[in-house]
Amino acid sequence: MSVSELSAYDHAAAYDAVRHVIPEIEWAMYAEDIEAIQRLKREQDAVILAHNYMTPEVFHGVADIRGDSLALAREAQHVDAGTIVLAGVHFMAETAKLLNPAKRVLLPDLRSGCSLAESITPQDIAALRAQHPGAPVVTYVNTSATVKAASDICCTSGNAVQIIRSLGVDKVIMIPDQYLARNIAALTGVEVVTHPGACEVHERFTPLDIVQIREGHPGVTVLAHPECPPDVVAEADFAGSTADMQRYVETEHPVSVALITECSMSDNLAAQHPDLEFVRPCNLCPHMKRNTLGAIRTALETGGPEIDVDSAVAEPARHAIERMLAVR
Ligand code: 13P
Ligand code: SF4
């Protein structure tokens, strides 16, 4: 989206997008920050890319481009504006910077990390390569640029099956999410060597959570993120990335649905589908939740924190991402 497309903002009219999930009195409290952010975006030639786990006032109130990790990476390639504010976590901002080296990329709070990204180093990859010579390294995008640079190709939860199949090999090293790796191995039949990383949000769900949801809500459709342990995925009706879950809801219209993932995902979909019942067994991601309206406003006012990627790792890291984006 170009900045010229960001027209003057009407806070009362914008309430329509969130009226089913945010009380009107609460929406009024967001007016000052949202109006300031809309003005700053125009003044600063900025767009906001927001992950599906943003809270509704961010997701529906100020974001220009919304989606899962894969969509945000793809969309980052087509941004016209000079500044990208990444309402998400650090690895997403790094990915946007790698794909847009000439643009300014801001992350509202530098502490927005990810337990997966923190679980692995390039040395871990070197050790795995030594133990499994010849096996390609498929790295989840939830990693640092340094780790991507030591990899052959990236994947997201939205394209992991296609990426593994595109390699045409019997064995891969897939890091750092042990659960995603096991879930994808089950779907592809490829031998997958992995690393003991896990998402601190999705690893907390258990099969019993799903059993209890079904007992309390007969007929409910259960959708799980593939970062959940395999025994949780086995209890669900469908597993997929946050964008896959959205597509499922939009095409299948389940009357009652439980999303086994981060809390805001249900809120954002419920805002758009007031006719459906959302059961909300959610866990919060503390890193995603650092992207408050206040933090986004301050980032635009101060021009920071700005994300940069070390030039020594930028080129190989970009190569691993671009190789992923080339697989359709
Ligand atoms: P998606 O790619 O499915 O949006 O997942 C990103 C993420 O961080 C999930 O925890
Ligand atoms: Fe990382 Fe999990 Fe948070 Fe996603 S939800 S950013 S994988 S900790």
Short mmCIF file of C-alpha atoms and ligand atoms in Angstrom, two decimals:
data_model
loop_
_atom_site.label_atom_id
_atom_site.label_comp_id
_atom_site.label_asym_id
_atom_site.label_seq_id
_atom_site.Cartn_x
_atom_site.Cartn_y
_atom_site.Cartn_z
CA MET A 1 0.00 0.00 0.00
CA SER A 2 1.31 3.48 -0.78
CA VAL A 3 1.05 6.31 1.70
CA SER A 4 -1.24 8.26 -0.65
CA GLU A 5 -3.82 5.50 -0.07
CA LEU A 6 -3.93 6.28 3.66
CA SER A 7 -6.84 8.70 3.70
CA ALA A 8 -8.01 10.89 6.60
CA TYR A 9 -9.10 8.79 9.56
CA ASP A 10 -12.57 8.65 11.18
CA HIS A 11 -12.39 6.91 14.60
CA ALA A 12 -16.17 6.57 15.00
CA ALA A 13 -16.55 4.96 11.56
CA ALA A 14 -13.58 2.66 12.22
CA TYR A 15 -15.46 1.18 15.22
CA ASP A 16 -17.48 -0.95 12.81
CA ALA A 17 -14.50 -3.30 12.33
CA VAL A 18 -14.21 -4.12 16.05
CA ARG A 19 -17.68 -3.54 17.53
CA HIS A 20 -18.14 -7.27 18.27
CA VAL A 21 -14.95 -7.58 20.32
CA ILE A 22 -14.22 -4.13 21.82
CA PRO A 23 -16.78 -2.24 23.98
CA GLU A 24 -17.50 1.28 22.62
CA ILE A 25 -16.25 2.92 25.82
CA GLU A 26 -12.90 1.10 25.43
CA TRP A 27 -12.64 2.06 21.74
CA ALA A 28 -13.04 5.73 22.75
CA MET A 29 -9.98 5.38 25.00
CA TYR A 30 -7.88 4.32 21.99
CA ALA A 31 -8.87 7.38 19.92
CA GLU A 32 -5.91 9.60 20.78
CA ASP A 33 -3.24 6.97 20.04
CA ILE A 34 -4.93 5.64 16.89
CA GLU A 35 -5.48 9.12 15.44
CA ALA A 36 -1.86 10.03 16.20
CA ILE A 37 -0.61 6.81 14.55
CA GLN A 38 -2.74 7.38 11.44
CA ARG A 39 -1.35 10.95 11.15
CA LEU A 40 2.24 9.82 11.76
CA LYS A 41 1.95 7.14 9.07
CA ARG A 42 0.98 9.80 6.53
CA GLU A 43 3.67 12.24 7.68
CA GLN A 44 6.42 9.63 7.81
CA ASP A 45 5.60 7.62 4.67
CA ALA A 46 5.12 4.54 6.87
CA VAL A 47 3.03 1.38 6.73
CA ILE A 48 2.28 -1.03 9.56
CA LEU A 49 2.63 -4.77 8.91
CA ALA A 50 0.81 -6.67 11.67
CA HIS A 51 0.89 -10.34 12.59
CA ASN A 52 -2.40 -12.14 13.27
CA TYR A 53 -1.54 -12.22 17.00
CA MET A 54 -1.85 -8.44 17.43
CA THR A 55 -4.65 -7.26 19.72
CA PRO A 56 -7.79 -6.05 17.85
CA GLU A 57 -7.15 -2.32 18.40
CA VAL A 58 -3.78 -2.75 16.66
CA PHE A 59 -4.85 -5.36 14.09
CA HIS A 60 -8.07 -3.66 13.01
CA GLY A 61 -7.25 -0.13 14.25
CA VAL A 62 -3.87 0.78 12.72
CA ALA A 63 -2.50 -2.09 10.58
CA ASP A 64 -2.24 -1.68 6.81
CA ILE A 65 -1.11 -5.22 5.97
CA ARG A 66 -2.11 -8.20 8.13
CA GLY A 67 -1.28 -11.89 8.02
CA ASP A 68 0.75 -14.88 9.08
CA SER A 69 4.55 -15.02 8.94
CA LEU A 70 4.51 -16.12 5.31
CA ALA A 71 2.11 -13.39 4.15
CA LEU A 72 4.08 -10.71 6.02
CA ALA A 73 7.32 -11.86 4.37
CA ARG A 74 5.67 -11.92 0.94
CA GLU A 75 4.00 -8.53 1.43
CA ALA A 76 7.21 -6.97 2.74
CA GLN A 77 8.61 -7.45 -0.78
CA HIS A 78 5.96 -5.14 -2.26
CA VAL A 79 5.85 -2.22 0.18
CA ASP A 80 6.17 1.22 -1.49
CA ALA A 81 6.52 3.28 1.68
CA GLY A 82 9.92 4.29 3.01
CA THR A 83 9.27 3.00 6.55
CA ILE A 84 7.88 -0.35 7.70
CA VAL A 85 6.67 -0.69 11.27
CA LEU A 86 6.59 -4.41 12.07
CA ALA A 87 3.91 -5.09 14.68
CA GLY A 88 5.14 -8.57 15.53
CA VAL A 89 8.40 -9.96 16.86
CA HIS A 90 12.09 -9.43 16.19
CA PHE A 91 12.61 -12.18 13.60
CA MET A 92 9.72 -10.78 11.53
CA ALA A 93 11.29 -7.32 11.53
CA GLU A 94 14.63 -8.83 10.51
CA THR A 95 12.94 -10.68 7.65
CA ALA A 96 11.29 -7.45 6.47
CA LYS A 97 14.67 -5.68 6.62
CA LEU A 98 16.43 -8.49 4.72
CA LEU A 99 13.84 -8.18 1.95
CA ASN A 100 13.97 -4.35 2.02
CA PRO A 101 17.57 -3.36 2.75
CA ALA A 102 17.01 0.24 1.62
CA LYS A 103 13.96 0.86 3.81
CA ARG A 104 13.75 1.85 7.45
CA VAL A 105 12.26 -1.01 9.52
CA LEU A 106 11.01 -0.25 13.03
CA LEU A 107 10.11 -2.77 15.75
CA PRO A 108 8.05 -1.05 18.48
CA ASP A 109 9.76 -2.93 21.33
CA LEU A 110 13.18 -4.55 20.93
CA ARG A 111 12.34 -7.05 23.66
CA SER A 112 9.77 -8.74 21.36
CA GLY A 113 11.66 -12.01 21.01
CA CYS A 114 10.55 -15.62 20.49
CA SER A 115 11.38 -18.75 22.49
CA LEU A 116 12.07 -20.60 19.22
CA ALA A 117 14.51 -17.97 17.91
CA GLU A 118 16.31 -17.98 21.26
CA SER A 119 16.67 -21.77 21.33
CA ILE A 120 19.29 -22.17 18.57
CA THR A 121 22.64 -20.84 17.34
CA PRO A 122 24.69 -21.33 14.14
CA GLN A 123 26.95 -23.63 16.17
CA ASP A 124 23.99 -25.95 16.79
CA ILE A 125 23.43 -26.11 13.03
CA ALA A 126 27.11 -26.86 12.39
CA ALA A 127 26.91 -29.75 14.89
CA LEU A 128 23.78 -31.16 13.19
CA ARG A 129 25.40 -30.90 9.75
CA ALA A 130 28.45 -32.80 11.06
CA GLN A 131 26.20 -35.57 12.45
CA HIS A 132 24.02 -35.78 9.29
CA PRO A 133 26.26 -35.01 6.32
CA GLY A 134 24.42 -34.09 3.13
CA ALA A 135 21.03 -33.46 4.79
CA PRO A 136 19.72 -29.98 3.84
CA VAL A 137 18.93 -27.58 6.69
CA VAL A 138 15.36 -26.26 6.62
CA THR A 139 15.05 -23.41 9.08
CA TYR A 140 11.78 -22.11 10.47
CA VAL A 141 11.47 -18.34 9.96
CA ASN A 142 11.16 -18.00 13.75
CA THR A 143 14.97 -17.67 13.99
CA SER A 144 17.61 -14.95 13.94
CA ALA A 145 19.20 -13.78 10.69
CA THR A 146 22.46 -15.37 11.89
CA VAL A 147 20.79 -18.78 12.09
CA LYS A 148 19.07 -18.28 8.72
CA ALA A 149 22.46 -17.46 7.22
CA ALA A 150 23.74 -20.89 8.29
CA SER A 151 20.76 -22.63 6.63
CA ASP A 152 19.88 -23.85 3.14
CA ILE A 153 16.26 -22.72 3.00
CA CYS A 154 13.59 -21.27 5.30
CA CYS A 155 10.00 -22.36 5.86
CA THR A 156 6.97 -21.15 7.77
CA SER A 157 4.15 -23.18 9.26
CA GLY A 158 2.15 -22.19 6.16
CA ASN A 159 4.50 -23.73 3.59
CA ALA A 160 6.64 -26.31 5.47
CA VAL A 161 5.14 -29.30 3.62
CA GLN A 162 5.75 -27.72 0.17
CA ILE A 163 9.29 -26.69 1.13
CA ILE A 164 10.24 -30.19 2.32
CA ARG A 165 8.68 -31.78 -0.79
CA SER A 166 10.45 -29.29 -3.06
CA LEU A 167 13.82 -30.60 -1.87
CA GLY A 168 13.16 -34.13 -3.17
CA VAL A 169 15.28 -35.82 -0.47
CA ASP A 170 14.64 -38.62 2.05
CA LYS A 171 16.13 -36.83 5.05
CA VAL A 172 16.22 -33.19 6.20
CA ILE A 173 17.43 -31.27 9.23
CA MET A 174 14.45 -29.13 10.28
CA ILE A 175 15.10 -26.67 13.09
CA PRO A 176 14.43 -25.37 15.71
CA ASP A 177 10.83 -26.42 16.49
CA GLN A 178 10.77 -30.09 17.51
CA TYR A 179 6.97 -30.23 17.37
CA LEU A 180 6.57 -28.57 13.97
CA ALA A 181 9.29 -30.90 12.67
CA ARG A 182 7.47 -34.00 13.97
CA ASN A 183 4.11 -32.78 12.65
CA ILE A 184 5.60 -32.12 9.21
CA ALA A 185 7.47 -35.45 9.19
CA ALA A 186 4.13 -37.21 9.73
CA LEU A 187 2.63 -35.40 6.71
CA THR A 188 5.54 -35.83 4.30
CA GLY A 189 7.01 -39.23 5.22
CA VAL A 190 10.48 -37.65 5.05
CA GLU A 191 12.97 -38.45 7.83
CA VAL A 192 13.30 -35.27 9.88
CA VAL A 193 16.17 -34.58 12.26
CA THR A 194 15.37 -31.73 14.62
CA HIS A 195 16.43 -29.64 17.63
CA PRO A 196 14.79 -29.39 21.08
CA GLY A 197 13.21 -25.93 20.55
CA ALA A 198 9.55 -25.16 21.27
CA CYS A 199 7.11 -22.27 21.19
CA GLU A 200 6.41 -21.27 24.79
CA VAL A 201 2.79 -20.53 23.87
CA HIS A 202 1.82 -23.65 21.91
CA GLU A 203 3.76 -26.22 23.97
CA ARG A 204 1.45 -25.47 26.92
CA PHE A 205 -1.63 -26.93 25.20
CA THR A 206 -2.48 -30.56 26.01
CA PRO A 207 -4.76 -33.20 24.46
CA LEU A 208 -6.90 -32.94 27.61
CA ASP A 209 -7.60 -29.26 26.81
CA ILE A 210 -9.23 -30.39 23.56
CA VAL A 211 -11.15 -33.24 25.19
CA GLN A 212 -12.58 -30.76 27.72
CA ILE A 213 -13.45 -28.22 25.00
CA ARG A 214 -15.38 -30.93 23.12
CA GLU A 215 -17.21 -31.97 26.31
CA GLY A 216 -18.20 -28.37 27.06
CA HIS A 217 -19.08 -27.44 23.45
CA PRO A 218 -20.58 -30.41 21.57
CA GLY A 219 -20.12 -30.02 17.81
CA VAL A 220 -17.19 -27.61 18.12
CA THR A 221 -14.56 -27.68 15.35
CA VAL A 222 -11.01 -27.61 16.73
CA LEU A 223 -8.18 -26.00 14.73
CA ALA A 224 -4.62 -26.28 16.06
CA HIS A 225 -1.37 -24.55 15.14
CA PRO A 226 1.37 -27.05 14.08
CA GLU A 227 3.70 -25.61 16.74
CA CYS A 228 1.53 -27.62 19.19
CA PRO A 229 2.84 -31.03 20.26
CA PRO A 230 1.81 -33.89 17.91
CA ASP A 231 -0.59 -35.42 20.47
CA VAL A 232 -2.47 -32.09 20.53
CA VAL A 233 -2.55 -31.88 16.73
CA ALA A 234 -3.86 -35.48 16.66
CA GLU A 235 -6.86 -34.44 18.80
CA ALA A 236 -7.72 -31.50 16.49
CA ASP A 237 -9.90 -31.54 13.36
CA PHE A 238 -7.40 -29.49 11.34
CA ALA A 239 -3.89 -28.12 11.79
CA GLY A 240 -2.43 -25.13 9.98
CA SER A 241 -0.75 -21.75 10.20
CA THR A 242 -2.70 -18.75 11.46
CA ALA A 243 -3.61 -17.89 7.84
CA ASP A 244 -4.69 -21.50 7.22
CA MET A 245 -6.98 -21.25 10.27
CA GLN A 246 -8.46 -18.02 8.94
CA ARG A 247 -9.07 -19.60 5.52
CA TYR A 248 -10.70 -22.62 7.18
CA VAL A 249 -13.11 -20.41 9.13
CA GLU A 250 -13.92 -18.33 6.04
CA THR A 251 -14.56 -21.30 3.74
CA GLU A 252 -16.09 -23.88 6.13
CA HIS A 253 -18.05 -21.49 8.43
CA PRO A 254 -17.98 -23.82 11.47
CA VAL A 255 -20.85 -22.77 13.77
CA SER A 256 -18.61 -23.18 16.80
CA VAL A 257 -14.81 -23.15 16.57
CA ALA A 258 -11.86 -23.39 18.98
CA LEU A 259 -8.48 -22.09 17.83
CA ILE A 260 -5.65 -23.80 19.71
CA THR A 261 -3.24 -20.91 19.43
CA GLU A 262 -2.46 -17.41 20.73
CA CYS A 263 -5.42 -15.48 22.22
CA SER A 264 -5.71 -12.55 19.81
CA MET A 265 -6.20 -14.81 16.80
CA SER A 266 -9.73 -15.65 17.99
CA ASP A 267 -10.50 -12.02 18.84
CA ASN A 268 -9.47 -10.81 15.38
CA LEU A 269 -11.49 -13.48 13.59
CA ALA A 270 -14.49 -13.01 15.90
CA ALA A 271 -14.49 -9.32 14.96
CA GLN A 272 -15.07 -10.34 11.33
CA HIS A 273 -17.40 -13.29 12.01
CA PRO A 274 -19.91 -12.28 14.72
CA ASP A 275 -22.26 -15.09 13.61
CA LEU A 276 -19.79 -17.82 14.71
CA GLU A 277 -19.09 -18.97 18.26
CA PHE A 278 -15.39 -18.78 19.21
CA VAL A 279 -14.38 -20.95 22.17
CA ARG A 280 -11.21 -19.32 23.54
CA PRO A 281 -8.77 -21.66 25.27
CA CYS A 282 -6.00 -19.21 24.56
CA ASN A 283 -2.42 -18.72 25.77
CA LEU A 284 -0.84 -15.26 25.48
CA CYS A 285 2.47 -14.63 23.69
CA PRO A 286 4.20 -12.05 25.92
CA HIS A 287 6.45 -10.98 23.03
CA MET A 288 3.64 -10.24 20.59
CA LYS A 289 1.77 -8.37 23.33
CA ARG A 290 4.57 -5.77 23.62
CA ASN A 291 3.20 -4.15 20.44
CA THR A 292 0.83 -1.78 22.22
CA LEU A 293 -0.62 1.30 20.53
CA GLY A 294 1.65 3.39 22.78
CA ALA A 295 4.77 1.51 21.68
CA ILE A 296 3.80 1.81 17.99
CA ARG A 297 3.12 5.54 18.38
CA THR A 298 6.46 6.10 20.13
CA ALA A 299 8.29 4.16 17.41
CA LEU A 300 6.81 6.44 14.75
CA GLU A 301 7.47 9.60 16.82
CA THR A 302 11.09 8.74 17.60
CA GLY A 303 12.08 6.69 14.54
CA GLY A 304 13.23 3.79 16.66
CA PRO A 305 14.07 1.14 17.59
CA GLU A 306 15.33 0.57 14.05
CA ILE A 307 16.27 -2.95 12.90
CA ASP A 308 19.45 -3.55 10.97
CA VAL A 309 21.11 -6.81 9.95
CA ASP A 310 24.85 -7.39 10.04
CA SER A 311 26.16 -7.21 6.47
CA ALA A 312 28.15 -10.45 6.93
CA VAL A 313 24.96 -12.48 7.47
CA ALA A 314 22.47 -10.44 5.41
CA GLU A 315 23.23 -11.99 2.04
CA PRO A 316 23.13 -15.71 3.01
CA ALA A 317 20.10 -15.08 5.27
CA ARG A 318 18.27 -13.30 2.41
CA HIS A 319 19.15 -16.17 0.10
CA ALA A 320 17.51 -18.72 2.46
CA ILE A 321 14.34 -16.58 2.63
CA GLU A 322 14.21 -15.86 -1.11
CA ARG A 323 14.70 -19.54 -1.87
CA MET A 324 11.65 -20.24 0.32
CA LEU A 325 9.56 -17.50 -1.34
CA ALA A 326 10.37 -18.93 -4.78
CA VAL A 327 8.63 -22.23 -3.87
CA ARG A 328 4.92 -21.99 -4.77
P1 13P B 1 2.17 -18.21 11.64
O1 13P B 1 3.20 -18.24 10.59
O2 13P B 1 1.22 -19.36 11.57
O3 13P B 1 1.46 -16.90 11.67
O4 13P B 1 2.87 -18.41 13.06
C1 13P B 1 3.82 -17.53 13.55
C2 13P B 1 4.03 -17.69 14.97
O5 13P B 1 4.83 -17.08 15.59
C3 13P B 1 3.20 -18.69 15.60
O6 13P B 1 3.48 -18.79 16.89
FE1 SF4 B 2 7.50 -17.26 19.18
FE2 SF4 B 2 5.47 -18.75 20.05
FE3 SF4 B 2 5.40 -16.11 20.43
FE4 SF4 B 2 5.11 -17.15 17.94
S1 SF4 B 2 3.71 -17.40 19.67
S2 SF4 B 2 6.41 -15.41 18.54
S3 SF4 B 2 6.47 -18.92 18.07
S4 SF4 B 2 6.88 -17.52 21.34
#
